[in-house]
Amino acid sequence: MFQTATHNQGTTANDVTFDVELRKVFKVFNGETAVRGLDLEIRRGEFFSILGPSGCGKTTTLRMIAGFDTPSAGEVTILGQLMTHIPPYRRPVNTVFQSYALFNHLTVWDNIAFGLRIKRLGKAEIEERVREVIKLVKMEKFASRYPAQLSGGQQQRVALARALVNRPAVLLLDEPLGALDLKLRKEMQVELSNLHQDVGLTFIMVTHDQEEALSMSDRIGVMNEGRIDQIGTPSQIYERPQTAFVARFIGDINQFKGRVENHDNYSLLVVTENKLKIVVQSSESLSHISKGDSVTVNVRPEKIQLSLYPPSISVNCFEGRLKQAMYKGTHIQYMVTLISGDTITVTQPNTVGNAPDPHTPIYAFWEPSNCLALTA
């Protein structure tokens, strides 16, 4: 059974609700605020991703959890213990970096054992621990090789093993797959997710890759300009974004700005700036939106259907012209310019045969329940 660190003062990890908590955390660098009043609770054993664009404060947040950076204000708690005066080497966490940071002059085995030898553990315990994690990451056959003799994916496994061998309560992952090519990155996403399930530790990953976060995480915190805009499961983040930024940042989306002309608790009629009339329906109450409010209607490209002939529906159906069809392998991405002048993106599975010629008259339509209206 894979064992993890316990509370430094004798309280076991099972006695606290959350492994990591951030309360009103700020970080200021040279007068610039990188993290703004962050509140975060990360549950025991979950795979939590902090997702956001470059410069949003996500890596700074990870470094404050690790102890490499000190908060300008607020508190960081790990396993129920306040970390204010706890140095990085005494925290029950380990970090895996994008650069791997392996020792080139040491073998795979010695790289993994390095931290245990620094701690002056007995030879037998070091042997047992290294053997345990090297098997976990499927690197037994490469134990005597040096990092230069390994592929990028193999080096990443060694970096993971070196962190896990210390039996941390929390594993911090800083863009862990960023240096890998696309195919290997997808393979490592599966392996990292499986590894998380096998060891049962709390994983906190920082990434700017939406697909990576959506495919691997139990929950995601989307970060924007030093704040968390939304926390939720991958499906909540993708299907029901709570802000226009989250809607734009997670995957592709079509956005129409307009005003509410009519509404009731579960539906809206929005007239856009280009005079499109879009009906929005929701299973949740829309009572927070009033007639006359400015809203943005969001529709995912895969929710839109195309037809060469007028479909037999009366709402959310608009004529246009096919501007471009891009072959993507598994799907085809269409750019359609509506008669209103709006250009929309439509994604369809690669099962429809040849795409129509550019400038072909075409109809784009979607269900009212596939729209999401967000207020400014």
mmCIF file of C-alpha atoms in Angstrom:
data_model
loop_
_atom_site.group_PDB
_atom_site.id
_atom_site.type_symbol
_atom_site.label_atom_id
_atom_site.label_comp_id
_atom_site.label_asym_id
_atom_site.label_seq_id
_atom_site.Cartn_x
_atom_site.Cartn_y
_atom_site.Cartn_z
ATOM 1 C CA MET A 1 0.000 0.000 0.000
ATOM 2 C CA PHE A 2 1.374 3.422 -0.983
ATOM 3 C CA GLN A 3 1.899 5.493 2.157
ATOM 4 C CA THR A 4 1.916 9.291 2.407
ATOM 5 C CA ALA A 5 3.109 11.925 4.825
ATOM 6 C CA THR A 6 1.148 12.773 7.957
ATOM 7 C CA HIS A 7 0.639 15.962 9.917
ATOM 8 C CA ASN A 8 3.912 17.140 11.476
ATOM 9 C CA GLN A 9 2.341 17.527 14.905
ATOM 10 C CA GLY A 10 0.964 14.019 15.165
ATOM 11 C CA THR A 11 -2.452 14.487 13.511
ATOM 12 C CA THR A 12 -2.959 12.089 10.624
ATOM 13 C CA ALA A 13 -4.110 13.187 7.199
ATOM 14 C CA ASN A 14 -7.454 11.446 7.814
ATOM 15 C CA ASP A 15 -8.353 13.977 10.499
ATOM 16 C CA VAL A 16 -8.748 16.983 8.163
ATOM 17 C CA THR A 17 -11.336 17.630 5.461
ATOM 18 C CA PHE A 18 -9.050 19.264 2.903
ATOM 19 C CA ASP A 19 -5.420 18.548 2.095
ATOM 20 C CA VAL A 20 -4.748 22.101 0.906
ATOM 21 C CA GLU A 21 -6.526 25.364 1.766
ATOM 22 C CA LEU A 22 -5.767 28.918 0.654
ATOM 23 C CA ARG A 23 -7.523 31.732 2.469
ATOM 24 C CA LYS A 24 -7.515 35.299 1.086
ATOM 25 C CA VAL A 25 -4.052 34.795 -0.424
ATOM 26 C CA PHE A 26 -2.353 37.725 -2.162
ATOM 27 C CA LYS A 27 1.036 37.860 -3.838
ATOM 28 C CA VAL A 28 2.645 41.133 -4.917
ATOM 29 C CA PHE A 29 5.856 41.405 -6.986
ATOM 30 C CA ASN A 30 7.438 44.872 -7.264
ATOM 31 C CA GLY A 31 4.091 46.576 -6.834
ATOM 32 C CA GLU A 32 2.295 44.263 -9.291
ATOM 33 C CA THR A 33 -0.384 41.981 -7.817
ATOM 34 C CA ALA A 34 -0.020 38.472 -9.258
ATOM 35 C CA VAL A 35 -2.576 36.718 -7.019
ATOM 36 C CA ARG A 36 -5.639 38.564 -5.711
ATOM 37 C CA GLY A 37 -7.414 37.296 -2.589
ATOM 38 C CA LEU A 38 -7.442 33.635 -3.587
ATOM 39 C CA ASP A 39 -9.726 31.227 -1.686
ATOM 40 C CA LEU A 40 -9.244 27.560 -2.528
ATOM 41 C CA GLU A 41 -10.078 24.228 -0.894
ATOM 42 C CA ILE A 42 -8.590 21.070 -2.403
ATOM 43 C CA ARG A 43 -10.053 17.775 -1.261
ATOM 44 C CA ARG A 44 -8.072 14.759 -0.174
ATOM 45 C CA GLY A 45 -7.230 12.401 -3.020
ATOM 46 C CA GLU A 46 -8.591 14.551 -5.842
ATOM 47 C CA PHE A 47 -6.878 15.571 -9.065
ATOM 48 C CA PHE A 48 -7.254 19.345 -9.053
ATOM 49 C CA SER A 49 -6.069 21.496 -11.955
ATOM 50 C CA ILE A 50 -5.412 25.232 -11.933
ATOM 51 C CA LEU A 51 -6.044 26.269 -15.522
ATOM 52 C CA GLY A 52 -5.418 29.636 -17.101
ATOM 53 C CA PRO A 53 -3.425 31.670 -19.639
ATOM 54 C CA SER A 54 0.183 32.750 -19.191
ATOM 55 C CA GLY A 55 0.611 35.402 -16.522
ATOM 56 C CA CYS A 56 -2.673 34.694 -14.704
ATOM 57 C CA GLY A 57 -0.936 33.695 -11.430
ATOM 58 C CA LYS A 58 -1.341 29.922 -11.536
ATOM 59 C CA THR A 59 2.350 29.011 -11.206
ATOM 60 C CA THR A 60 2.777 31.598 -8.444
ATOM 61 C CA THR A 61 -0.099 29.912 -6.604
ATOM 62 C CA LEU A 62 1.601 26.523 -6.923
ATOM 63 C CA ARG A 63 4.898 27.972 -5.700
ATOM 64 C CA MET A 64 3.184 29.400 -2.620
ATOM 65 C CA ILE A 65 1.757 25.974 -1.805
ATOM 66 C CA ALA A 66 5.223 24.458 -2.268
ATOM 67 C CA GLY A 67 6.836 27.178 -0.143
ATOM 68 C CA PHE A 68 9.100 28.593 -2.867
ATOM 69 C CA ASP A 69 7.189 31.899 -2.691
ATOM 70 C CA THR A 70 5.735 33.499 0.449
ATOM 71 C CA PRO A 71 2.234 35.049 0.328
ATOM 72 C CA SER A 72 2.117 38.826 0.736
ATOM 73 C CA ALA A 73 -1.110 38.279 2.700
ATOM 74 C CA GLY A 74 -3.402 35.386 3.557
ATOM 75 C CA GLU A 75 -2.833 31.815 4.709
ATOM 76 C CA VAL A 76 -1.786 28.519 3.145
ATOM 77 C CA THR A 77 -2.738 25.374 5.068
ATOM 78 C CA ILE A 78 -1.639 21.821 4.246
ATOM 79 C CA LEU A 79 -3.083 18.848 6.157
ATOM 80 C CA GLY A 80 -4.662 21.296 8.595
ATOM 81 C CA GLN A 81 -1.338 22.930 9.490
ATOM 82 C CA LEU A 82 -0.556 26.578 8.770
ATOM 83 C CA MET A 83 2.484 26.785 6.466
ATOM 84 C CA THR A 84 3.486 30.415 7.136
ATOM 85 C CA HIS A 85 6.849 29.576 8.742
ATOM 86 C CA ILE A 86 7.356 26.073 7.283
ATOM 87 C CA PRO A 87 10.194 25.921 4.692
ATOM 88 C CA PRO A 88 9.702 23.958 1.436
ATOM 89 C CA TYR A 89 11.783 20.956 2.527
ATOM 90 C CA ARG A 90 9.597 20.421 5.606
ATOM 91 C CA ARG A 91 6.255 20.584 3.788
ATOM 92 C CA PRO A 92 4.471 17.290 2.963
ATOM 93 C CA VAL A 93 4.565 18.064 -0.751
ATOM 94 C CA ASN A 94 6.777 17.344 -3.735
ATOM 95 C CA THR A 95 6.905 19.183 -7.052
ATOM 96 C CA VAL A 96 7.348 17.819 -10.564
ATOM 97 C CA PHE A 97 8.574 20.467 -13.010
ATOM 98 C CA GLN A 98 8.175 20.742 -16.765
ATOM 99 C CA SER A 99 11.956 20.617 -17.154
ATOM 100 C CA TYR A 100 12.175 17.292 -15.163
ATOM 101 C CA ALA A 101 15.298 18.617 -13.336
ATOM 102 C CA LEU A 102 16.992 15.196 -13.351
ATOM 103 C CA PHE A 103 20.667 14.735 -12.487
ATOM 104 C CA ASN A 104 22.378 13.807 -15.761
ATOM 105 C CA HIS A 105 25.333 12.124 -14.031
ATOM 106 C CA LEU A 106 23.088 9.728 -12.053
ATOM 107 C CA THR A 107 21.258 6.642 -13.249
ATOM 108 C CA VAL A 108 17.487 6.335 -13.104
ATOM 109 C CA TRP A 109 17.776 4.344 -9.870
ATOM 110 C CA ASP A 110 20.114 6.872 -8.264
ATOM 111 C CA ASN A 111 17.998 9.827 -9.375
ATOM 112 C CA ILE A 112 14.999 8.316 -7.615
ATOM 113 C CA ALA A 113 16.999 7.359 -4.514
ATOM 114 C CA PHE A 114 18.745 10.736 -4.214
ATOM 115 C CA GLY A 115 16.244 12.387 -1.864
ATOM 116 C CA LEU A 116 16.081 9.353 0.403
ATOM 117 C CA ARG A 117 19.867 9.278 0.740
ATOM 118 C CA ILE A 118 19.874 12.969 1.675
ATOM 119 C CA LYS A 119 17.425 12.048 4.445
ATOM 120 C CA ARG A 120 19.896 9.335 5.545
ATOM 121 C CA LEU A 121 17.380 6.507 5.410
ATOM 122 C CA GLY A 122 18.646 2.956 5.777
ATOM 123 C CA LYS A 123 19.823 1.072 2.708
ATOM 124 C CA ALA A 124 17.085 -1.557 2.982
ATOM 125 C CA GLU A 125 14.308 1.065 3.181
ATOM 126 C CA ILE A 126 15.748 2.977 0.229
ATOM 127 C CA GLU A 127 15.866 -0.241 -1.826
ATOM 128 C CA GLU A 128 12.239 -1.044 -0.936
ATOM 129 C CA ARG A 129 10.902 2.418 -1.711
ATOM 130 C CA VAL A 130 12.760 2.816 -5.000
ATOM 131 C CA ARG A 131 11.693 -0.644 -6.138
ATOM 132 C CA GLU A 132 8.082 0.227 -5.274
ATOM 133 C CA VAL A 133 7.903 3.457 -7.282
ATOM 134 C CA ILE A 134 10.071 2.370 -10.203
ATOM 135 C CA LYS A 135 7.593 -0.448 -10.752
ATOM 136 C CA LEU A 136 4.690 1.976 -10.359
ATOM 137 C CA VAL A 137 5.968 4.141 -13.232
ATOM 138 C CA LYS A 138 6.983 1.111 -15.341
ATOM 139 C CA MET A 139 10.696 1.951 -15.487
ATOM 140 C CA GLU A 140 12.200 -1.241 -14.014
ATOM 141 C CA LYS A 141 14.017 -2.107 -17.259
ATOM 142 C CA PHE A 142 15.675 1.314 -17.395
ATOM 143 C CA ALA A 143 17.018 1.502 -13.832
ATOM 144 C CA SER A 144 20.679 1.560 -14.908
ATOM 145 C CA ARG A 145 20.272 4.086 -17.728
ATOM 146 C CA TYR A 146 21.144 7.773 -17.576
ATOM 147 C CA PRO A 147 18.648 10.573 -18.393
ATOM 148 C CA ALA A 148 20.314 11.293 -21.762
ATOM 149 C CA GLN A 149 19.514 7.703 -22.785
ATOM 150 C CA LEU A 150 15.771 8.162 -22.144
ATOM 151 C CA SER A 151 12.906 9.608 -24.166
ATOM 152 C CA GLY A 152 10.987 12.642 -22.900
ATOM 153 C CA GLY A 153 8.163 10.447 -21.627
ATOM 154 C CA GLN A 154 10.586 8.168 -19.797
ATOM 155 C CA GLN A 155 12.312 11.150 -18.172
ATOM 156 C CA GLN A 156 8.915 12.405 -17.025
ATOM 157 C CA ARG A 157 8.220 9.032 -15.399
ATOM 158 C CA VAL A 158 11.534 9.244 -13.542
ATOM 159 C CA ALA A 159 10.694 12.747 -12.327
ATOM 160 C CA LEU A 160 7.333 11.468 -11.069
ATOM 161 C CA ALA A 161 8.976 8.506 -9.335
ATOM 162 C CA ARG A 162 11.545 10.772 -7.666
ATOM 163 C CA ALA A 163 8.697 12.859 -6.233
ATOM 164 C CA LEU A 164 6.548 9.888 -5.206
ATOM 165 C CA VAL A 165 9.374 8.024 -3.472
ATOM 166 C CA ASN A 166 9.310 10.654 -0.716
ATOM 167 C CA ARG A 167 5.681 9.684 -0.017
ATOM 168 C CA PRO A 168 4.259 13.201 -0.019
ATOM 169 C CA ALA A 169 0.670 13.931 0.963
ATOM 170 C CA VAL A 170 0.324 16.256 -2.037
ATOM 171 C CA LEU A 171 1.993 16.072 -5.447
ATOM 172 C CA LEU A 172 2.390 19.400 -7.247
ATOM 173 C CA LEU A 173 2.678 19.302 -11.043
ATOM 174 C CA ASP A 174 3.921 22.419 -12.845
ATOM 175 C CA GLU A 175 3.040 22.063 -16.568
ATOM 176 C CA PRO A 176 4.262 18.442 -16.285
ATOM 177 C CA LEU A 177 3.628 17.458 -19.908
ATOM 178 C CA GLY A 178 4.473 20.758 -21.591
ATOM 179 C CA ALA A 179 7.812 19.579 -23.022
ATOM 180 C CA LEU A 180 6.349 16.510 -24.764
ATOM 181 C CA ASP A 181 5.118 16.240 -28.353
ATOM 182 C CA LEU A 182 1.362 15.980 -28.943
ATOM 183 C CA LYS A 183 1.094 12.192 -29.308
ATOM 184 C CA LEU A 184 3.295 11.462 -26.292
ATOM 185 C CA ARG A 185 1.488 14.121 -24.258
ATOM 186 C CA LYS A 186 -1.842 12.384 -24.874
ATOM 187 C CA GLU A 187 -0.340 9.031 -23.854
ATOM 188 C CA MET A 188 1.120 10.548 -20.692
ATOM 189 C CA GLN A 189 -2.234 12.117 -19.819
ATOM 190 C CA VAL A 190 -3.691 8.622 -19.582
ATOM 191 C CA GLU A 191 -0.701 7.308 -17.628
ATOM 192 C CA LEU A 192 -0.717 10.216 -15.187
ATOM 193 C CA SER A 193 -4.449 9.804 -14.611
ATOM 194 C CA ASN A 194 -3.978 6.066 -13.997
ATOM 195 C CA LEU A 195 -1.065 6.790 -11.651
ATOM 196 C CA HIS A 196 -3.256 9.155 -9.641
ATOM 197 C CA GLN A 197 -5.868 6.434 -9.225
ATOM 198 C CA ASP A 198 -3.213 3.885 -8.237
ATOM 199 C CA VAL A 199 -1.503 5.944 -5.528
ATOM 200 C CA GLY A 200 -4.544 7.824 -4.214
ATOM 201 C CA LEU A 201 -2.616 11.038 -3.496
ATOM 202 C CA THR A 202 -3.838 14.584 -3.909
ATOM 203 C CA PHE A 203 -2.553 15.930 -7.239
ATOM 204 C CA ILE A 204 -2.507 19.674 -7.960
ATOM 205 C CA MET A 205 -1.590 20.474 -11.544
ATOM 206 C CA VAL A 206 -0.950 23.828 -13.189
ATOM 207 C CA THR A 207 -1.575 23.959 -16.937
ATOM 208 C CA HIS A 208 -2.665 26.257 -19.750
ATOM 209 C CA ASP A 209 -3.852 23.278 -21.834
ATOM 210 C CA GLN A 210 -7.652 23.039 -21.663
ATOM 211 C CA GLU A 211 -7.832 19.509 -23.085
ATOM 212 C CA GLU A 212 -5.253 18.328 -20.555
ATOM 213 C CA ALA A 213 -7.233 19.748 -17.635
ATOM 214 C CA LEU A 214 -10.601 18.509 -18.928
ATOM 215 C CA SER A 215 -9.391 14.954 -19.547
ATOM 216 C CA MET A 216 -7.472 14.401 -16.291
ATOM 217 C CA SER A 217 -9.065 16.443 -13.514
ATOM 218 C CA ASP A 218 -11.708 15.738 -10.907
ATOM 219 C CA ARG A 219 -12.181 19.497 -10.549
ATOM 220 C CA ILE A 220 -10.736 22.542 -12.285
ATOM 221 C CA GLY A 221 -10.156 26.085 -11.082
ATOM 222 C CA VAL A 222 -10.051 28.502 -14.013
ATOM 223 C CA MET A 223 -7.781 31.424 -13.176
ATOM 224 C CA ASN A 224 -7.911 34.886 -14.725
ATOM 225 C CA GLU A 225 -5.795 37.905 -13.743
ATOM 226 C CA GLY A 226 -4.894 36.555 -10.326
ATOM 227 C CA ARG A 227 -8.380 35.357 -9.396
ATOM 228 C CA ILE A 228 -10.324 32.118 -9.725
ATOM 229 C CA ASP A 229 -13.253 32.772 -12.071
ATOM 230 C CA GLN A 230 -14.887 29.373 -11.594
ATOM 231 C CA ILE A 231 -14.328 26.026 -9.892
ATOM 232 C CA GLY A 232 -16.155 22.906 -11.041
ATOM 233 C CA THR A 233 -15.986 19.492 -12.649
ATOM 234 C CA PRO A 234 -14.786 19.351 -16.263
ATOM 235 C CA SER A 235 -18.374 19.032 -17.522
ATOM 236 C CA GLN A 236 -19.548 21.983 -15.392
ATOM 237 C CA ILE A 237 -16.693 24.153 -16.610
ATOM 238 C CA TYR A 238 -17.291 23.267 -20.264
ATOM 239 C CA GLU A 239 -21.082 23.050 -20.419
ATOM 240 C CA ARG A 240 -21.977 25.775 -17.907
ATOM 241 C CA PRO A 241 -19.244 28.432 -17.730
ATOM 242 C CA GLN A 242 -20.139 31.192 -15.278
ATOM 243 C CA THR A 243 -18.219 34.054 -16.899
ATOM 244 C CA ALA A 244 -17.542 35.187 -20.451
ATOM 245 C CA PHE A 245 -13.813 34.590 -19.876
ATOM 246 C CA VAL A 246 -14.325 30.940 -18.880
ATOM 247 C CA ALA A 247 -16.642 30.425 -21.859
ATOM 248 C CA ARG A 248 -14.001 31.825 -24.256
ATOM 249 C CA PHE A 249 -11.006 30.137 -22.655
ATOM 250 C CA ILE A 250 -12.398 26.593 -22.405
ATOM 251 C CA GLY A 251 -12.648 25.244 -25.921
ATOM 252 C CA ASP A 252 -14.121 27.044 -28.939
ATOM 253 C CA ILE A 253 -17.342 29.013 -28.641
ATOM 254 C CA ASN A 254 -19.577 31.335 -30.644
ATOM 255 C CA GLN A 255 -20.634 34.466 -28.788
ATOM 256 C CA PHE A 256 -23.452 36.876 -29.687
ATOM 257 C CA LYS A 257 -23.880 40.143 -27.797
ATOM 258 C CA GLY A 258 -27.387 41.475 -27.421
ATOM 259 C CA ARG A 259 -30.237 42.569 -25.156
ATOM 260 C CA VAL A 260 -33.051 40.603 -23.550
ATOM 261 C CA GLU A 261 -36.349 41.439 -25.280
ATOM 262 C CA ASN A 262 -38.575 38.946 -23.444
ATOM 263 C CA HIS A 263 -38.016 36.507 -20.621
ATOM 264 C CA ASP A 264 -39.536 34.183 -18.069
ATOM 265 C CA ASN A 265 -37.888 32.068 -15.383
ATOM 266 C CA TYR A 266 -36.505 29.459 -17.789
ATOM 267 C CA SER A 267 -36.254 31.109 -21.219
ATOM 268 C CA LEU A 268 -35.093 34.309 -22.886
ATOM 269 C CA LEU A 269 -35.504 36.001 -26.233
ATOM 270 C CA VAL A 270 -32.309 37.891 -27.062
ATOM 271 C CA VAL A 271 -31.979 40.343 -29.942
ATOM 272 C CA THR A 272 -28.327 40.609 -30.945
ATOM 273 C CA GLU A 273 -26.431 43.660 -32.168
ATOM 274 C CA ASN A 274 -26.923 42.362 -35.746
ATOM 275 C CA LYS A 275 -30.673 41.803 -35.178
ATOM 276 C CA LEU A 276 -30.607 38.020 -34.820
ATOM 277 C CA LYS A 277 -33.378 36.733 -32.552
ATOM 278 C CA ILE A 278 -32.014 33.913 -30.371
ATOM 279 C CA VAL A 279 -34.115 31.881 -27.942
ATOM 280 C CA VAL A 280 -32.310 30.610 -24.842
ATOM 281 C CA GLN A 281 -33.737 27.897 -22.614
ATOM 282 C CA SER A 282 -32.291 26.662 -19.329
ATOM 283 C CA SER A 283 -33.118 23.959 -16.799
ATOM 284 C CA GLU A 284 -31.988 26.429 -14.130
ATOM 285 C CA SER A 285 -33.775 29.623 -13.133
ATOM 286 C CA LEU A 286 -32.953 32.717 -15.174
ATOM 287 C CA SER A 287 -34.590 35.052 -12.667
ATOM 288 C CA HIS A 288 -31.292 36.934 -12.232
ATOM 289 C CA ILE A 289 -31.675 38.248 -15.816
ATOM 290 C CA SER A 290 -34.189 40.998 -16.566
ATOM 291 C CA LYS A 291 -35.750 42.472 -19.687
ATOM 292 C CA GLY A 292 -33.398 45.015 -21.230
ATOM 293 C CA ASP A 293 -30.235 43.455 -19.754
ATOM 294 C CA SER A 294 -27.130 43.214 -21.911
ATOM 295 C CA VAL A 295 -26.107 39.563 -22.298
ATOM 296 C CA THR A 296 -23.760 37.387 -24.295
ATOM 297 C CA VAL A 297 -25.299 34.252 -25.810
ATOM 298 C CA ASN A 298 -22.785 31.400 -26.022
ATOM 299 C CA VAL A 299 -23.130 28.390 -28.344
ATOM 300 C CA ARG A 300 -20.506 25.646 -28.691
ATOM 301 C CA PRO A 301 -19.512 24.789 -32.313
ATOM 302 C CA GLU A 302 -20.423 21.114 -31.922
ATOM 303 C CA LYS A 303 -23.967 22.042 -30.820
ATOM 304 C CA ILE A 304 -24.717 23.714 -34.181
ATOM 305 C CA GLN A 305 -26.122 21.744 -37.112
ATOM 306 C CA LEU A 306 -25.900 22.585 -40.802
ATOM 307 C CA SER A 307 -28.306 21.923 -43.648
ATOM 308 C CA LEU A 308 -28.284 22.731 -47.364
ATOM 309 C CA TYR A 309 -32.066 23.037 -47.191
ATOM 310 C CA PRO A 310 -34.331 25.067 -44.861
ATOM 311 C CA PRO A 311 -34.988 22.867 -41.798
ATOM 312 C CA SER A 312 -38.477 22.574 -40.321
ATOM 313 C CA ILE A 313 -37.768 24.617 -37.192
ATOM 314 C CA SER A 314 -38.811 28.178 -36.421
ATOM 315 C CA VAL A 315 -36.254 29.304 -33.800
ATOM 316 C CA ASN A 316 -32.472 29.686 -33.807
ATOM 317 C CA CYS A 317 -32.239 28.942 -37.532
ATOM 318 C CA PHE A 318 -30.261 31.333 -39.714
ATOM 319 C CA GLU A 319 -29.288 31.402 -43.373
ATOM 320 C CA GLY A 320 -25.704 31.980 -44.365
ATOM 321 C CA ARG A 321 -22.901 31.144 -46.753
ATOM 322 C CA LEU A 322 -20.151 28.581 -46.248
ATOM 323 C CA LYS A 323 -16.910 30.525 -45.984
ATOM 324 C CA GLN A 324 -14.384 27.773 -45.268
ATOM 325 C CA ALA A 325 -14.170 24.061 -44.422
ATOM 326 C CA MET A 326 -11.057 22.856 -42.554
ATOM 327 C CA TYR A 327 -10.293 19.137 -42.460
ATOM 328 C CA LYS A 328 -9.208 18.153 -38.912
ATOM 329 C CA GLY A 329 -9.077 14.367 -39.247
ATOM 330 C CA THR A 330 -11.665 13.291 -36.676
ATOM 331 C CA HIS A 331 -13.917 16.258 -37.499
ATOM 332 C CA ILE A 332 -14.465 19.074 -39.955
ATOM 333 C CA GLN A 333 -14.539 22.697 -38.850
ATOM 334 C CA TYR A 334 -16.788 24.992 -40.875
ATOM 335 C CA MET A 335 -16.736 28.788 -40.934
ATOM 336 C CA VAL A 336 -20.170 30.127 -41.873
ATOM 337 C CA THR A 337 -21.005 33.772 -42.483
ATOM 338 C CA LEU A 338 -24.656 34.421 -41.634
ATOM 339 C CA ILE A 339 -26.803 36.852 -43.612
ATOM 340 C CA SER A 340 -26.627 39.103 -40.539
ATOM 341 C CA GLY A 341 -22.865 39.413 -41.022
ATOM 342 C CA ASP A 342 -21.917 37.255 -38.022
ATOM 343 C CA THR A 343 -19.287 34.583 -38.694
ATOM 344 C CA ILE A 344 -19.723 31.379 -36.687
ATOM 345 C CA THR A 345 -17.667 28.221 -36.216
ATOM 346 C CA VAL A 346 -19.373 24.839 -36.616
ATOM 347 C CA THR A 347 -17.778 21.490 -35.809
ATOM 348 C CA GLN A 348 -19.155 18.220 -37.199
ATOM 349 C CA PRO A 349 -17.852 14.621 -37.033
ATOM 350 C CA ASN A 350 -15.968 13.412 -40.076
ATOM 351 C CA THR A 351 -18.822 11.213 -41.251
ATOM 352 C CA VAL A 352 -20.655 13.513 -43.648
ATOM 353 C CA GLY A 353 -18.602 12.918 -46.809
ATOM 354 C CA ASN A 354 -17.291 15.798 -48.915
ATOM 355 C CA ALA A 355 -17.838 19.323 -47.634
ATOM 356 C CA PRO A 356 -19.926 21.702 -49.774
ATOM 357 C CA ASP A 357 -18.124 24.214 -51.957
ATOM 358 C CA PRO A 358 -17.306 27.635 -50.506
ATOM 359 C CA HIS A 359 -20.070 30.266 -50.858
ATOM 360 C CA THR A 360 -22.737 27.545 -50.898
ATOM 361 C CA PRO A 361 -26.021 28.762 -49.326
ATOM 362 C CA ILE A 362 -26.413 26.928 -46.011
ATOM 363 C CA TYR A 363 -28.576 26.973 -42.889
ATOM 364 C CA ALA A 364 -27.173 26.898 -39.360
ATOM 365 C CA PHE A 365 -29.472 25.961 -36.473
ATOM 366 C CA TRP A 366 -29.323 24.860 -32.856
ATOM 367 C CA GLU A 367 -31.556 23.975 -29.922
ATOM 368 C CA PRO A 368 -32.513 26.713 -27.428
ATOM 369 C CA SER A 369 -31.274 24.408 -24.633
ATOM 370 C CA ASN A 370 -27.782 24.468 -26.182
ATOM 371 C CA CYS A 371 -27.440 28.210 -25.562
ATOM 372 C CA LEU A 372 -26.029 29.863 -22.467
ATOM 373 C CA ALA A 373 -26.725 33.525 -21.673
ATOM 374 C CA LEU A 374 -24.237 35.379 -19.472
ATOM 375 C CA THR A 375 -24.721 38.904 -18.189
ATOM 376 C CA ALA A 376 -21.944 41.455 -18.414
#
